[in-house]
Each structure stands twice: as structure tokens, then as C-alpha cells.
mmCIF file of C-alpha atoms and ligand atoms in Angstrom:
data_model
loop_
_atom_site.group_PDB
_atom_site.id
_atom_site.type_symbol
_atom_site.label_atom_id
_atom_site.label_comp_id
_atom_site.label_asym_id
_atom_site.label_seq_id
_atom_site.Cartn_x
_atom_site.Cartn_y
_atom_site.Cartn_z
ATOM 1 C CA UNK A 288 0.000 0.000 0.000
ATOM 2 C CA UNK A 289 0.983 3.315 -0.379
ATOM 3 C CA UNK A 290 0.313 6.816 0.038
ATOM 4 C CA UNK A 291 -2.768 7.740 -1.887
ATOM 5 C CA UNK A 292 -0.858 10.742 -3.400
ATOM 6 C CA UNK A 293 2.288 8.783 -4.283
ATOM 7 C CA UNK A 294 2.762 6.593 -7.418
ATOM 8 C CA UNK A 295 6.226 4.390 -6.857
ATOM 9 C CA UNK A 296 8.089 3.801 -10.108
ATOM 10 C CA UNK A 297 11.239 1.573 -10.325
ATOM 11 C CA UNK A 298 14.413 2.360 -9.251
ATOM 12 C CA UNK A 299 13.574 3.759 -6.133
ATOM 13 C CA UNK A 300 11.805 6.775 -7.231
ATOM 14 C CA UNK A 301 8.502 8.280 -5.958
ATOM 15 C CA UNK A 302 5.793 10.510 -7.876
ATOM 16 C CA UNK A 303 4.474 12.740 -5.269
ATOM 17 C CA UNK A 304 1.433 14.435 -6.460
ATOM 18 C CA UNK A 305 1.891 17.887 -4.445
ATOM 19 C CA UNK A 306 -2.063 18.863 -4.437
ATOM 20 C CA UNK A 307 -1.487 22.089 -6.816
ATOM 21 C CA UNK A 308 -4.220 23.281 -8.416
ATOM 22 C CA UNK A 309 -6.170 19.918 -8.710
ATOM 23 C CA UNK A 310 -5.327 16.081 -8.503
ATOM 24 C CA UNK A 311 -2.615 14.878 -11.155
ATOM 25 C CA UNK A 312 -1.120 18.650 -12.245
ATOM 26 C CA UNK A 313 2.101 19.323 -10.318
ATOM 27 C CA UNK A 314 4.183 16.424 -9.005
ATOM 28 C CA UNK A 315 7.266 16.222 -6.898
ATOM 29 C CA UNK A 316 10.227 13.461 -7.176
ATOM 30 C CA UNK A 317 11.658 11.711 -4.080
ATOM 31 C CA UNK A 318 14.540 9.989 -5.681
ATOM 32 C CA UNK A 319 16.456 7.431 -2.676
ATOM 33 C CA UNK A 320 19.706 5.713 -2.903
ATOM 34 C CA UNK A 321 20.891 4.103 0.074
ATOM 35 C CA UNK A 322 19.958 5.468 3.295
ATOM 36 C CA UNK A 323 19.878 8.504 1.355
ATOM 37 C CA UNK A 324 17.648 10.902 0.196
ATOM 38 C CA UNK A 325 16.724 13.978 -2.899
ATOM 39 C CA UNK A 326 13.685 15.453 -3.830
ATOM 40 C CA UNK A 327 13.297 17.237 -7.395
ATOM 41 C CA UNK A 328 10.847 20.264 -7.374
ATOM 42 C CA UNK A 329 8.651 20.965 -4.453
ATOM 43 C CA UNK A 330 5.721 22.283 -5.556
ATOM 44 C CA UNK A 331 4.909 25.082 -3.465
ATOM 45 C CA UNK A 332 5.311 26.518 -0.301
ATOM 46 C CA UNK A 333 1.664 24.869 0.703
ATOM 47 C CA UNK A 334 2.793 21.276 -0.752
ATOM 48 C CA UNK A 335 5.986 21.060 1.518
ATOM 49 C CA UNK A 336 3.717 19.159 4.425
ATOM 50 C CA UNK A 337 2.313 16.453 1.846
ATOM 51 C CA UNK A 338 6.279 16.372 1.419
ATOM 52 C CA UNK A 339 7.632 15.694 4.883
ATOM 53 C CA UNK A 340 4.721 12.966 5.143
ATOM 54 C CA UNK A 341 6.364 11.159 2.489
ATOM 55 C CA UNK A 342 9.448 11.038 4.797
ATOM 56 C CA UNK A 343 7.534 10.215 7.640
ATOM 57 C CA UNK A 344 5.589 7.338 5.543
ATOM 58 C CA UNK A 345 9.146 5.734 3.916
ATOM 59 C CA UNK A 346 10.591 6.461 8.019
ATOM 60 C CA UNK A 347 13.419 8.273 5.957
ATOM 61 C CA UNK A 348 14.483 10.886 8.313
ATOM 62 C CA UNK A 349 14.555 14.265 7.685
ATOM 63 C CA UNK A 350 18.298 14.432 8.236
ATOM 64 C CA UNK A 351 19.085 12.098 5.250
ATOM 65 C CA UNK A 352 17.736 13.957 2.901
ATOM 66 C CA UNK A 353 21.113 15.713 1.277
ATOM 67 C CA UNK A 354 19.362 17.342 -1.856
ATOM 68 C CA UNK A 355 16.410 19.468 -2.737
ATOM 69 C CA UNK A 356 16.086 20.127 -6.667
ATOM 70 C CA UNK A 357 14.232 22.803 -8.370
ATOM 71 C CA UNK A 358 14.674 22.018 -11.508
ATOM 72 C CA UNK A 359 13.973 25.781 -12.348
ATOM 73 C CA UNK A 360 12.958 28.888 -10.401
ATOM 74 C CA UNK A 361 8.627 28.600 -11.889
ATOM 75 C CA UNK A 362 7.025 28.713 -8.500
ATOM 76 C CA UNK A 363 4.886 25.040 -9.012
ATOM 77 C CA UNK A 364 8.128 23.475 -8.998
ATOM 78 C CA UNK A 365 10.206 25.594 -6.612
ATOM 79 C CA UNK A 366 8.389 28.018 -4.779
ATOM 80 C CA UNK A 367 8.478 25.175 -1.707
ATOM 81 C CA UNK A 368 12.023 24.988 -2.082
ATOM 82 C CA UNK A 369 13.020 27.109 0.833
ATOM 83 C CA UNK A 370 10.068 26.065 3.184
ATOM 84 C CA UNK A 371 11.474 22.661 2.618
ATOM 85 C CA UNK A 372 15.302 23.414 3.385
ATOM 86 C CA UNK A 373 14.177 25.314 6.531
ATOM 87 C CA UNK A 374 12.591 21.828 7.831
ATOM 88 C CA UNK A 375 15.608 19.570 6.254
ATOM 89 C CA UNK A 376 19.002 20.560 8.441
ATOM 90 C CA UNK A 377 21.426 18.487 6.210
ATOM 91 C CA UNK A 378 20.261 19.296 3.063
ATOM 92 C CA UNK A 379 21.473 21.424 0.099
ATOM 93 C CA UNK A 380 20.093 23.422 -2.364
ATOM 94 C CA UNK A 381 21.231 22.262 -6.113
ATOM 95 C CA UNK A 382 20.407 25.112 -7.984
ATOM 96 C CA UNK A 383 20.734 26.601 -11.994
ATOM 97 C CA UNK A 384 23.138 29.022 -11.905
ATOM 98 C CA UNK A 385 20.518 31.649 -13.171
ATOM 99 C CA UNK A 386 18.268 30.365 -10.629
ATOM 100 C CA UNK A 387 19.940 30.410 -7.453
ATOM 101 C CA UNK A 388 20.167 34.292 -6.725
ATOM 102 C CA UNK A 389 16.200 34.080 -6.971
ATOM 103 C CA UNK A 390 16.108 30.910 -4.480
ATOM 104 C CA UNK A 391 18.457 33.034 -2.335
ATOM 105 C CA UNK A 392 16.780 36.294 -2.577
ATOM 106 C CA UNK A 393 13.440 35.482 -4.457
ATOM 107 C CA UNK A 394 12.303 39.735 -3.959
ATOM 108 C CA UNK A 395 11.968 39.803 -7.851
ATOM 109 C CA UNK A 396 11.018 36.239 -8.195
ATOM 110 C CA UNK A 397 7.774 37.122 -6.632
ATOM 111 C CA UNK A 398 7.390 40.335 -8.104
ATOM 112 C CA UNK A 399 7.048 38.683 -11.459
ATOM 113 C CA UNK A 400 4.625 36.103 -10.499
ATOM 114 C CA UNK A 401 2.412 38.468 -8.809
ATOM 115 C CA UNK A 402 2.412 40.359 -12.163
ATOM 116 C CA UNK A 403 1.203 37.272 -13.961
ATOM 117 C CA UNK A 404 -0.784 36.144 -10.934
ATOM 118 C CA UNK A 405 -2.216 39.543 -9.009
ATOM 119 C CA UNK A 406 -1.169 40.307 -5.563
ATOM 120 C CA UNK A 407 -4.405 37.924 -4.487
ATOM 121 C CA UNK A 408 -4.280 35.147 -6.694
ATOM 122 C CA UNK A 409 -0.256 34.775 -5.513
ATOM 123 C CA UNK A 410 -0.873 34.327 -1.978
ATOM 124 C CA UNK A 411 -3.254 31.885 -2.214
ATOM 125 C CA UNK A 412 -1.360 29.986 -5.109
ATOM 126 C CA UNK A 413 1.951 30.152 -3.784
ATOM 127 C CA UNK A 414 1.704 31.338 -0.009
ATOM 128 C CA UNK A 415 5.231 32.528 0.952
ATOM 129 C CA UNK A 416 8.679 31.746 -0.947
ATOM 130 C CA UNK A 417 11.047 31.322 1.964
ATOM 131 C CA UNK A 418 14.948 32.321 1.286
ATOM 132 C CA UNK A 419 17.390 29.958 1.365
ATOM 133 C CA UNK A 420 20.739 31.091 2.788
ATOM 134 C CA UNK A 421 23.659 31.502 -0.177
ATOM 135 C CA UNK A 422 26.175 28.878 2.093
ATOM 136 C CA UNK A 423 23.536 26.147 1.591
ATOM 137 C CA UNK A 424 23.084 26.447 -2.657
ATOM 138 C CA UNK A 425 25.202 24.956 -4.755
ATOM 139 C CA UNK A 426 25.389 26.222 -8.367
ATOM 140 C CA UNK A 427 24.422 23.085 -11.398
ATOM 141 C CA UNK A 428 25.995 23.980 -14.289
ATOM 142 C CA UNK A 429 25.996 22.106 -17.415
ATOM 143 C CA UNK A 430 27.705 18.844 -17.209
ATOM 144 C CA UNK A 431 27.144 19.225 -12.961
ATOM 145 C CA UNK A 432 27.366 15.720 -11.619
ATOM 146 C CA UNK A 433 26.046 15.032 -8.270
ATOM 147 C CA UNK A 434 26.847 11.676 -6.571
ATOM 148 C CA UNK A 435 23.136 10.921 -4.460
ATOM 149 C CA UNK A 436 25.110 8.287 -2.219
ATOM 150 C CA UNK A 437 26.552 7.026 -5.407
ATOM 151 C CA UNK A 438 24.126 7.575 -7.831
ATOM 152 C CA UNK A 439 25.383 9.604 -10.028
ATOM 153 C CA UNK A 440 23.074 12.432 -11.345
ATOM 154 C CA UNK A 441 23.848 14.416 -14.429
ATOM 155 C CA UNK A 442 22.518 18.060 -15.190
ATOM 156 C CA UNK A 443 21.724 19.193 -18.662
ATOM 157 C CA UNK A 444 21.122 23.079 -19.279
ATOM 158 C CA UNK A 445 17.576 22.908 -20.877
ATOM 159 C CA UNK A 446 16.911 26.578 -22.091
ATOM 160 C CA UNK A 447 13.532 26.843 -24.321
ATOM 161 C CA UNK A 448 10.882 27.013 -21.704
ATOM 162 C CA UNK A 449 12.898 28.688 -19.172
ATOM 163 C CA UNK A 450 16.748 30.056 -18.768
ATOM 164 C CA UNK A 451 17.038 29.221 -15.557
ATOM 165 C CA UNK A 452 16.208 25.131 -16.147
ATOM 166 C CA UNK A 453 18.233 22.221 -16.364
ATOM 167 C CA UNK A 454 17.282 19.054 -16.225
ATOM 168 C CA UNK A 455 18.306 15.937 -14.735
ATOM 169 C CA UNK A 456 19.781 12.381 -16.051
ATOM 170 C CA UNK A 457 19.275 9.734 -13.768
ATOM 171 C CA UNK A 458 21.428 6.810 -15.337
ATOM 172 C CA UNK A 459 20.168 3.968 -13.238
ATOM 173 C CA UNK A 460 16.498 4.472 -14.510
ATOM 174 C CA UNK A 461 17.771 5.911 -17.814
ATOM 175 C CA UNK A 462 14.933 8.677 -17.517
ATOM 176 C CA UNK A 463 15.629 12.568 -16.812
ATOM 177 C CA UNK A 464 13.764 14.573 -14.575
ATOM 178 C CA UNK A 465 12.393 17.231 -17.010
ATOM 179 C CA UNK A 466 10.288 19.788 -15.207
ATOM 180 C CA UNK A 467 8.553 22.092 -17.656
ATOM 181 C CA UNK A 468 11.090 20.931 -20.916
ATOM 182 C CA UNK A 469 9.497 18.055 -21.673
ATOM 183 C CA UNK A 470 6.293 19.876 -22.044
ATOM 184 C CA UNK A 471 2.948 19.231 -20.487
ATOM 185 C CA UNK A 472 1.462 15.332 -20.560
ATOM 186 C CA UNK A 473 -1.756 15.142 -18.479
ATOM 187 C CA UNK A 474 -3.218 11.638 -17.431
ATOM 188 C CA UNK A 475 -6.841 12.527 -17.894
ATOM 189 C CA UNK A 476 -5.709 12.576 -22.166
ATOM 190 C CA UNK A 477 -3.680 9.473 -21.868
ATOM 191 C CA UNK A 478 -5.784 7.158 -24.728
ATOM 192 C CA UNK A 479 -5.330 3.185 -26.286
ATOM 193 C CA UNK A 480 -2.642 5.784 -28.500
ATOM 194 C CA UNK A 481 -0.580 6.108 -25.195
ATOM 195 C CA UNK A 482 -0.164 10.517 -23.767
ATOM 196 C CA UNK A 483 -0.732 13.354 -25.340
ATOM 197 C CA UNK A 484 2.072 15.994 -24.931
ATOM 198 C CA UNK A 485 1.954 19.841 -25.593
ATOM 199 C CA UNK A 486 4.043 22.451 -25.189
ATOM 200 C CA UNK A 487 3.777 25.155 -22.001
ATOM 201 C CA UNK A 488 5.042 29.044 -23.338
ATOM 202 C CA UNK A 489 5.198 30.266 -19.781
ATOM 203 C CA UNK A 490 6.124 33.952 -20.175
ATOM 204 C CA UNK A 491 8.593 35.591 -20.089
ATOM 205 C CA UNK A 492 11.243 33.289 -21.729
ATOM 206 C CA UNK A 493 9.885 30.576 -24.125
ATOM 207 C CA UNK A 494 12.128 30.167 -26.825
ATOM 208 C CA UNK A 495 11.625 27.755 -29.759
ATOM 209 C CA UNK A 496 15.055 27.585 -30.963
ATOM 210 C CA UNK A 497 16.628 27.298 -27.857
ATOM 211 C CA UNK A 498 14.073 24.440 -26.728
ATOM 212 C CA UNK A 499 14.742 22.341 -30.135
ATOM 213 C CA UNK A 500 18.244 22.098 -29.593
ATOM 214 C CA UNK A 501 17.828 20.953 -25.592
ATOM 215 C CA UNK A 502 15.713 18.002 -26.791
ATOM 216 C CA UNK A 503 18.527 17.130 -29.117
ATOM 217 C CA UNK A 504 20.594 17.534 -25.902
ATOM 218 C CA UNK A 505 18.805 15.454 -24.137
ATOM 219 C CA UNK A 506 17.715 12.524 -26.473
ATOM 220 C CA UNK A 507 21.710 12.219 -26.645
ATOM 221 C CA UNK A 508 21.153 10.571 -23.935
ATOM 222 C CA UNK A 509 18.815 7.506 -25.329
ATOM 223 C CA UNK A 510 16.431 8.320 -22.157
ATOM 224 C CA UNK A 511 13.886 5.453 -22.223
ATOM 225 C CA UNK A 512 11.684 7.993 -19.710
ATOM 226 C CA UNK A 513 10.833 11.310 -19.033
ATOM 227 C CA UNK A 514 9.375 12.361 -15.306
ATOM 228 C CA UNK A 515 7.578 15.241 -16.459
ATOM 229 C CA UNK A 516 6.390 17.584 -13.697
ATOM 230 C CA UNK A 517 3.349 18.316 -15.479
ATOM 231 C CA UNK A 518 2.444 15.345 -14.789
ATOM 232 C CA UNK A 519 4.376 11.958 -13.803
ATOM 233 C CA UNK A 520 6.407 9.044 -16.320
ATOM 234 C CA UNK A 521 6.276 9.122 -19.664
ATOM 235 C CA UNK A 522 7.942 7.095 -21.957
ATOM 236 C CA UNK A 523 7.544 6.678 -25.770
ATOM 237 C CA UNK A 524 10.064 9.202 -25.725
ATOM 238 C CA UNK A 525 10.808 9.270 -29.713
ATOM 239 C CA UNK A 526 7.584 10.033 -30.498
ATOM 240 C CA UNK A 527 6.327 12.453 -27.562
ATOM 241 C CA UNK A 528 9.425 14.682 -28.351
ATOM 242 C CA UNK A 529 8.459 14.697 -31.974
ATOM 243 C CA UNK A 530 4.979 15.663 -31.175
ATOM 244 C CA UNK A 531 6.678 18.217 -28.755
ATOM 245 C CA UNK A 532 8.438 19.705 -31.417
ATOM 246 C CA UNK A 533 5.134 20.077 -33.342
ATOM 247 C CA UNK A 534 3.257 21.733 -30.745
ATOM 248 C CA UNK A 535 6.123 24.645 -30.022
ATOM 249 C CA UNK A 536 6.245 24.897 -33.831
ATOM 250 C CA UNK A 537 2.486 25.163 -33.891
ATOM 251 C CA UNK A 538 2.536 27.957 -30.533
ATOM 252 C CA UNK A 539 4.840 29.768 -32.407
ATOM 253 C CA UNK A 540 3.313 29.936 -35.480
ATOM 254 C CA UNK A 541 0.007 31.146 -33.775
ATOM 255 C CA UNK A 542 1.803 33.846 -32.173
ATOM 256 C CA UNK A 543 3.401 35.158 -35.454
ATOM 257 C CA UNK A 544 -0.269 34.749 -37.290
ATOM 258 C CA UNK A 545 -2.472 36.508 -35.273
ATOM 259 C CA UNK A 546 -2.268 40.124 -36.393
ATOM 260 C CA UNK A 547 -3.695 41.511 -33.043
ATOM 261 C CA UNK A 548 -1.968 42.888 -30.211
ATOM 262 C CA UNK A 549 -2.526 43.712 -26.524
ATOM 263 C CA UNK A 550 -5.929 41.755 -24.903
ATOM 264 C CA UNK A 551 -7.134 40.883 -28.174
ATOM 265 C CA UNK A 552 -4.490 39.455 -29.184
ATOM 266 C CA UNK A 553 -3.829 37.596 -25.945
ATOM 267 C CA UNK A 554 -7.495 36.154 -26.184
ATOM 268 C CA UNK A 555 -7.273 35.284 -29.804
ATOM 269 C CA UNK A 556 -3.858 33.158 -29.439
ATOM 270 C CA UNK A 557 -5.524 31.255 -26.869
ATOM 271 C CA UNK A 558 -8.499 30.397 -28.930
ATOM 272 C CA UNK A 559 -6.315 28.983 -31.637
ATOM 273 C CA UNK A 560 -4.380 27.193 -28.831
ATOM 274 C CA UNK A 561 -7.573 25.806 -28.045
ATOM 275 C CA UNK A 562 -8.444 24.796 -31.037
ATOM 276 C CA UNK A 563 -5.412 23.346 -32.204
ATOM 277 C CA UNK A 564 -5.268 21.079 -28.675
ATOM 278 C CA UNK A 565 -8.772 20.201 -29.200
ATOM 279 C CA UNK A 566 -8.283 19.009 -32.661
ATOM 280 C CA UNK A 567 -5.590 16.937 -31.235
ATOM 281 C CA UNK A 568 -7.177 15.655 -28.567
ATOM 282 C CA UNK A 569 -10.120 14.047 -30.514
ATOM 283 C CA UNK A 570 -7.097 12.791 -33.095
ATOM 284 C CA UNK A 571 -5.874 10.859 -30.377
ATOM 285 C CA UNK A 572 -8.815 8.788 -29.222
ATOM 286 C CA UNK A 573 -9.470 11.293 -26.332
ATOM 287 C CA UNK A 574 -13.697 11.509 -25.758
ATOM 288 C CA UNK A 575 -13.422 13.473 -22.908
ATOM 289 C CA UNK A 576 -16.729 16.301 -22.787
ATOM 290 C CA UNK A 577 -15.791 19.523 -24.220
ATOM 291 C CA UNK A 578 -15.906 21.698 -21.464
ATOM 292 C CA UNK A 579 -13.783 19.504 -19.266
ATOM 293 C CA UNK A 580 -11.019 19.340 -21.637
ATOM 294 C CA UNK A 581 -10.656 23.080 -22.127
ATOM 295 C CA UNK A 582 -10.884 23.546 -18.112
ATOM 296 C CA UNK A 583 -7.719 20.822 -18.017
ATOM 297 C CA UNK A 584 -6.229 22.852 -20.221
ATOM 298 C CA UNK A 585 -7.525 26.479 -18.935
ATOM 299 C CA UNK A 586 -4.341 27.802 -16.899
ATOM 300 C CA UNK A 587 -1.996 26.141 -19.121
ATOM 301 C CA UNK A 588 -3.591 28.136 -22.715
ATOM 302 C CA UNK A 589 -3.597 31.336 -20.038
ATOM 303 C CA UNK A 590 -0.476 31.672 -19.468
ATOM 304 C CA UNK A 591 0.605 30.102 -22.813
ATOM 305 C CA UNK A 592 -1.028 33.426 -24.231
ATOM 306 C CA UNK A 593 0.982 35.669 -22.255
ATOM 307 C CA UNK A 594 4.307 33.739 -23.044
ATOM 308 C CA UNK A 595 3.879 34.160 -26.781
ATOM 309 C CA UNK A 596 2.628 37.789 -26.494
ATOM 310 C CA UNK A 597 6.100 38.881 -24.504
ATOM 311 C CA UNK A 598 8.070 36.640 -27.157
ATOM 312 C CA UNK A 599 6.868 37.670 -30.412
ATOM 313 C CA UNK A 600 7.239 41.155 -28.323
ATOM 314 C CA UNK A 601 11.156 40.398 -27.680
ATOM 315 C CA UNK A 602 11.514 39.321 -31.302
ATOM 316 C CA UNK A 603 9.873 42.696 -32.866
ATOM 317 C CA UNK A 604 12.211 44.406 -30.842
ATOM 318 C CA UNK A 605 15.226 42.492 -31.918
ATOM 319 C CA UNK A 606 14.325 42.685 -35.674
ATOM 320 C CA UNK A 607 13.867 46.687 -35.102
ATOM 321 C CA UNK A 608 16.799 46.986 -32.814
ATOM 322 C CA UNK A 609 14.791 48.105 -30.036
ATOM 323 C CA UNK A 610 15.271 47.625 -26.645
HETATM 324 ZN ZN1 ZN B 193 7.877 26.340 -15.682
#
């Protein structure tokens, strides 16, 4: 039996569903070797209970936990971070170099997710972002390997949804810990065709090019599995990262098509996100009712919208030398 909230996969890793948003959106990886312990993200600072009660349900003790993982600064995957090294003493902070002055000091951090968010809607999303103090981070650049009591983890700088990502290579289950780079694979589409992938534009750094050549960064790997933040294993890896490719193509290309700017043009880019994701939905076997697909998909079109508007924004201004 175990943990209603917890999916166990081989190789000694743990899907923790952190309870963000709804069932099955944001997850959280306990990865053990050993006596010893790692998470990867945290989900927020409300998730980091359901996190110590995985501890306390494995009777790992808080003190053998060495690592805590963000695999980038987004607050559904690290917001909890620093609530979570305040209540683990031995534990450090692996960090993207271009993440960890915003884990250390996260003033701006939340500054730019209340502007996506409101003032309102951040608090009760993400509660508080505690700091975590500089002589507990250390800095993951590319090519960082960490030994997790032997296990060796590898970190891969995964620009392309974020700057500040990298993700992880865990050898022993050949799979990487993606976060947000593998895109978005919800359970509720999974069909007899296997998931459905898509990609998330999270503003204010999507960038296509940069994203294709990360997945050829990271398929040099031959992963057989992907643990996707958004939400839980994948595998089928060839053909979900083709299909990933397709939908940033396909983002993109909506954000370069639609002719209007501001609000309207924010609305009408999600409408052909919609669209487009509905049209592949039904393509892939998926019969779910309308109206609960597009509230699955909601948030994730929402903020898709906003990405694209700030990057087609960023790539007027380069083309008219702008700043
Ligand atoms: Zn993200």
C-alpha cells in the first residue's frame, strides 16, 4: 500500500502528487539511494507538508535527505524549495546558476509572479517563498554531476521554456527529470494511442530555438523515460518529443499569425491554442466532454497566451533593434 498521493516507479523513485491546483497537475520526485535521500521540485510553499509525510511514511528521516532540486525557479516546482530546506538541516540546495540568486533572494522572483498572478491570486497559489541562505546552494551547471550516495546524477542546461532550467539524467532508470522541458502530458488525455504531450510558453522566456536544440541535448542521452512535472512518467520518448516539437512549432506559429496585439491578441492566441489542442485531442482517441477538456487545459492556454505575447514582443524588438 501506499500513500494515496504517491505513485512508486522503479528504481527507487517516488511521484508525489503535491495537491497544486487539482489532482494529477504538479508532481514532486523523491529519488532514494541508500539510506539517502533527494527530492526534485517541491511544488509550493503549501505542498511542503504532503512532502515531509512522504518522509515520515518511507521512516526516511529528515536528516538524510542531502538534496532538494528545483529544476527551475517557476514557482509550481520551486516556490516550496526554501520552506522545505528550513525543515531539512542536512540538506542542500542544487540550484541553476541563473536560478539560485532568486532561491536566495526570491524579492523579484515574486514580483514577477504576482504580475502574472495579481497580488491575491499569488498568496493563495503560492503562499510565501522562503529564502534559502547563499552557504547552503550549490550552483548546477551544465555537465554538474552530483553523486546521491553514489548515484550519479547528471545536469543538462535545458533553455527553451525557461533560462534558468536544467534538467536531470538519472542513469540507473535511464529517464531525466524534465520539469517544464518536456512539455505538459496530463493523465486525464492518456488514450489506447498512449499521452498526449503539448508544449507550455510560460512567459517571459519561451524560446523555440533554444528548446529544439535541448531536446537534441537530451535525447543524446537515449532516455527510455521522461518524469515530467506536469504530470508523472512518460515514456515513448521518440515520439512524444516529436509531437513536442510540433506543438512549439504550432505555438509559435500562432503567435506570429495573429495580427492583433494587446488583450485581443492575448485572447485570440488562446483560442487557436484551443483549437489546435482540441483538434488533437479528438485525433488521439481522447472523448473526454468539451468543457472539461478546455478547463484541463484552462491555466496552461492562459499563461501560454501571455508567453507568446512577450516573445513575439522580444523578437519585434530584436528585428527593429529596439530595446
Ligand atoms: Zn515552468
Amino acid at each position: 500500500m501506499t500513500l494515496k498521493y504517491c505513485t512508486e516507479l522503479p528504481e527507487q523513485i517516488v511521484c508525489i502528487d503535491t495537491g497544486y491546483g487539482r489532482d494529477q497537475l504538479d508532481a514532486a520526485y523523491l529519488v532514494r539511494a541508500g539510506e539517502r535521500a533527494a527530492f526534485i521540485d517541491t511544488g509550493t510553499y503549501h505542498c511542503v507538508p504532503r512532502l515531509l509525510g512522504v518522509l515520515d511514511y518511507y521512516g526516511i528521516p529528515r536528516a538524510h535527505v542531502d538534496y532538494v532540486i528545483p529544476t527551475h525557479v517557476h514557482l509550481d516546482h520551486a516556490g516550496g524549495a526554501g520552506e522545505l530546506m528550513r525543515q531539512l538541516p542536512q540538506a542542500r540546495l542544487i540550484a541553476h546558476p541563473r536560478a539560485a540568486p532568486h532561491l536566495i533572494d526570491p524579492s523579484r522572483l515574486i514580483a514577477g509572479t504576482s504580475a502574472v498572478y495579481g497580488e491575491a491570486g499569488f498568496r493563495q497559489r503560492f503562499g510565501e517563498v522562503v529564502p534559502v541562505s547563499a552557504e547552503r546552494v550549490i550552483e548546477a551547471p551544465d555537465g554538474f554531476t552530483l553523486e546521491l550516495d553514489g548515484r550519479p546524477l547528471v545536469f543538462v542546461d535545458s533553455p527553451g521554456h525557461a533560462r534558468h532550467h536544467f534538467c536531470v539524467y538519472d542513469a540507473r532508470s535511464r529517464g531525466f527529470f524534465a520539469g517544464d522541458t518536456f512539455g505538459v502530458s496530463f493523465r486525464e488525455f492518456d488514450t489506447e494511442k498512449g499521452a498526449f504531450i503539448f508544449a507550455t510558453t510560460t512567459p517571459p522566456q519561451f524560446d523555440p530555438d533554444a528548446w529544439y536544440h535541448t531536446l537534441e541535448r537530451l535525447l543524446a542521452h537515449a532516455p527510455q523515460r521522461m518524469y515530467v512535472t506536469h504530470f508523472g512518467c512518460v515514456e515513448e520518448v521518440a515520439r512524444l518529443a516529436d509531437e513536442l516539437r510540433r506543438s512549439i512549432r504550432e505555438f509559435s506559429d500562432i503567435a506570429l499569425e495573429v495580427a492583433s496585439v494587446g488583450e485581443a491578441g492575448r485572447a485570440r492566441m488562446a483560442e487557436r491554442m484551443f483549437e489546435s489542442l482540441l483538434q488533437g485531442l479528438r485525433a488521439h482517441g481522447c472523448h473526454l466532454p468539451q468543457a472539461q477538456t478546455r478547463e484541463l487545459l484552462r491555466l496552461d492556454v492562459e499563461l501560454n497566451a501571455q508567453g507568446l505575447d512577450v516573445w513575439r514582443e522580444r523578437r519585434r524588438k530584436a528585428s527593429t533593434g529596439e530595446r
